[in-house]
Amino acid sequence: MYAISKKSKYALRALFELARRYHQGPVLIAELSKHQRIPKKFLELILLELRNQGMLGSKKGKGGGYFLARAPSTISLGEIIRALDGSLAPVPCVSQTAYRTCEECEDEATCGIRVVMQEVRDTTAEILDRENLADMLRREERLEQRRSKVPVYAI
Amino acid sequence: MYAISKKSKYALRALFELARRYHQGPVLIAELSKHQRIPKKFLELILLELRNQGMLGSKKGKGGGYFLARAPSTISLGEIIRALDGSLAPVPCVSQTAYRTCEECEDEATCGIRVVMQEVRDTTAEILDRENLADMLRREERLEQRRSKVPVYAI
DNA sequence: ATATACTCTACTCAATTGATAGACTGAATA
DNA sequence: TATTCAGTCTATCAATTGAGTAGAGTATAT
């Protein structure tokens, strides 16, 4: 159907790292770029955008870098994706944050597509707004533990 | 986040009409184009694609046109969208029909994004695969009836 | 034979996405 | 206060995708 943009995916990875290092003070773009394998210049734009929206803080000069402006548990995946891609909705006419009428649509009130897509949007938003950065860290830790317990027979 | 393409949206509308007229024999592209306000040449491509995938049948020459190859109740919205847009998944690594590894991803097994996006994909697919053309006709009828009962005070 | 109506390939055009370049600004510190 | 560090910002670019158009070709009914 569609996909979240690389921008959002990059942002999620970068913010995971910022969440993991929440108590370490500012983190360099260069480090995030290297660890998460994100083109540095592109990452700059992404972080800047999130900073200008208030989700991140930054500090210039030596000892500077980026950091989460709020606690990891208060930043949801939905908020991050919306911040960069604008909306979670599969069609603009069911978006909460970026509503636009579908120009080909004669009458929204009787549009069956709309009703179904509304349901898709709602369940999607429910999932993505429920999951926050702190959850994700825990989740990834669990996955890594489980993984390391699985015996690997291949050489 | 993303949106279904106009192609899919046009297809849904056109197929709704084909479902509504399921027992009337072939329907002209020109009629579908006019009724659903879809650019004719663009609609040709869409219907052709769906025909080549076996969802539609067609007949050339006088008395020709397009028709559903199967009963409306056996064609789901998910199938239509997948046929044209390729996938319902928000990231390629959780797509059932168009799986592709995310090149920036180091390890799928421990990727938290993947787990959450899998859930998004599953609930989306559950909704769209459950809804079929016959359901949609009933749904739109209900909506129209409800609408016509609402008193309209505007002139 | 002719008109009808789908079939198919090839374009075109605009918008979006992903990415890069380089000058600029503010902070730290030697 | 000069230097270095590191984020800020604007501009630009290339590639891809999405939407739409053109026109010749083919099958069918009458």
Coordinates of N, CA and C (backbone and C1' of nucleotides) in Angstrom, one line a residue, chain B residues 15 18 22 45-58 66-72 74-76 79-80 82-84 133, chain C residues 7-8:
Chain B
L15 N -14.6 -0.6 -9.1 CA -15.1 -2.0 -8.7 C -16.4 -1.9 -7.9
L18 N -18.9 -1.8 -10.6 CA -19.0 -3.1 -11.3 C -19.7 -4.1 -10.4
Y22 N -23.3 -6.1 -11.2 CA -22.7 -7.4 -11.4 C -23.6 -8.2 -12.4
L45 N -5.8 1.8 -17.9 CA -4.6 1.1 -17.3 C -4.9 0.3 -16.1
I46 N -5.7 0.9 -15.2 CA -6.0 0.3 -14.0 C -6.8 -1.0 -14.2
L47 N -7.9 -0.9 -15.0 CA -8.7 -2.1 -15.3 C -7.9 -3.2 -16.0
L48 N -7.1 -2.7 -16.9 CA -6.3 -3.7 -17.7 C -5.4 -4.5 -16.7
E49 N -4.8 -3.8 -15.8 CA -3.9 -4.5 -14.8 C -4.7 -5.5 -14.0
L50 N -5.9 -5.1 -13.6 CA -6.7 -6.0 -12.7 C -7.2 -7.2 -13.6
R51 N -7.5 -6.9 -14.8 CA -7.9 -8.0 -15.7 C -6.7 -9.0 -15.9
N52 N -5.5 -8.4 -16.1 CA -4.4 -9.3 -16.3 C -4.0 -10.1 -15.1
Q53 N -4.5 -9.6 -13.9 CA -4.3 -10.4 -12.7 C -5.5 -11.3 -12.4
G54 N -6.5 -11.3 -13.3 CA -7.6 -12.3 -13.2 C -8.7 -11.8 -12.4
M55 N -8.7 -10.6 -11.8 CA -9.8 -10.2 -11.0 C -11.0 -9.7 -11.8
L56 N -10.7 -9.2 -13.0 CA -11.8 -8.7 -13.9 C -11.8 -9.5 -15.2
G57 N -12.9 -9.5 -15.9 CA -13.0 -10.1 -17.2 C -13.3 -8.9 -18.1
S58 N -13.1 -9.1 -19.4 CA -13.4 -8.1 -20.4 C -13.9 -8.7 -21.7
Y66 N -16.1 -4.2 -19.2 CA -15.5 -4.9 -18.1 C -16.5 -5.4 -17.1
F67 N -16.2 -6.5 -16.5 CA -17.0 -7.1 -15.5 C -16.2 -7.9 -14.4
L68 N -16.7 -8.0 -13.3 CA -16.0 -8.8 -12.2 C -15.9 -10.2 -12.6
A69 N -14.7 -10.8 -12.5 CA -14.5 -12.2 -12.8 C -15.0 -13.1 -11.7
R70 N -15.3 -12.6 -10.5 CA -15.8 -13.4 -9.4 C -16.9 -12.7 -8.7
A71 N -17.6 -13.4 -7.9 CA -18.7 -12.7 -7.1 C -18.1 -11.6 -6.2
P72 N -18.9 -10.5 -6.1 CA -18.5 -9.4 -5.3 C -18.1 -9.8 -3.9
T74 N -16.5 -12.2 -2.9 CA -15.2 -12.9 -2.8 C -14.0 -12.0 -3.1
I75 N -14.3 -10.7 -3.4 CA -13.2 -9.8 -3.7 C -13.1 -8.8 -2.6
S76 N -11.9 -8.9 -1.9 CA -11.7 -8.0 -0.7 C -11.0 -6.7 -1.1
E79 N -7.3 -7.3 -1.3 CA -6.8 -7.8 -2.6 C -6.7 -6.8 -3.7
I80 N -7.6 -5.9 -3.7 CA -7.6 -4.8 -4.7 C -6.4 -3.9 -4.5
R82 N -3.7 -4.5 -2.8 CA -2.4 -5.2 -3.0 C -2.1 -5.4 -4.5
A83 N -3.2 -5.6 -5.3 CA -3.0 -5.8 -6.7 C -2.4 -4.6 -7.4
L84 N -2.7 -3.5 -6.9 CA -2.2 -2.2 -7.5 C -1.1 -1.6 -6.8
L133 N -16.4 -6.5 -1.6 CA -17.2 -5.6 -2.4 C -18.7 -5.7 -2.0
Chain C
dT7 P -9.0 -5.5 -22.4 O5' -8.0 -5.0 -23.5 C5' -7.6 -6.0 -24.6 C4' -6.2 -5.7 -25.1 C3' -5.1 -5.7 -24.0 O3' -4.1 -6.4 -24.5 C1' -5.1 -3.7 -25.4
dC8 P -2.9 -7.0 -23.5 O5' -1.8 -6.0 -23.9 C5' -1.4 -5.8 -25.3 C4' -0.6 -4.6 -25.5 C3' 0.5 -4.3 -24.4 O3' 1.7 -4.5 -25.0 C1' -0.6 -2.3 -25.1

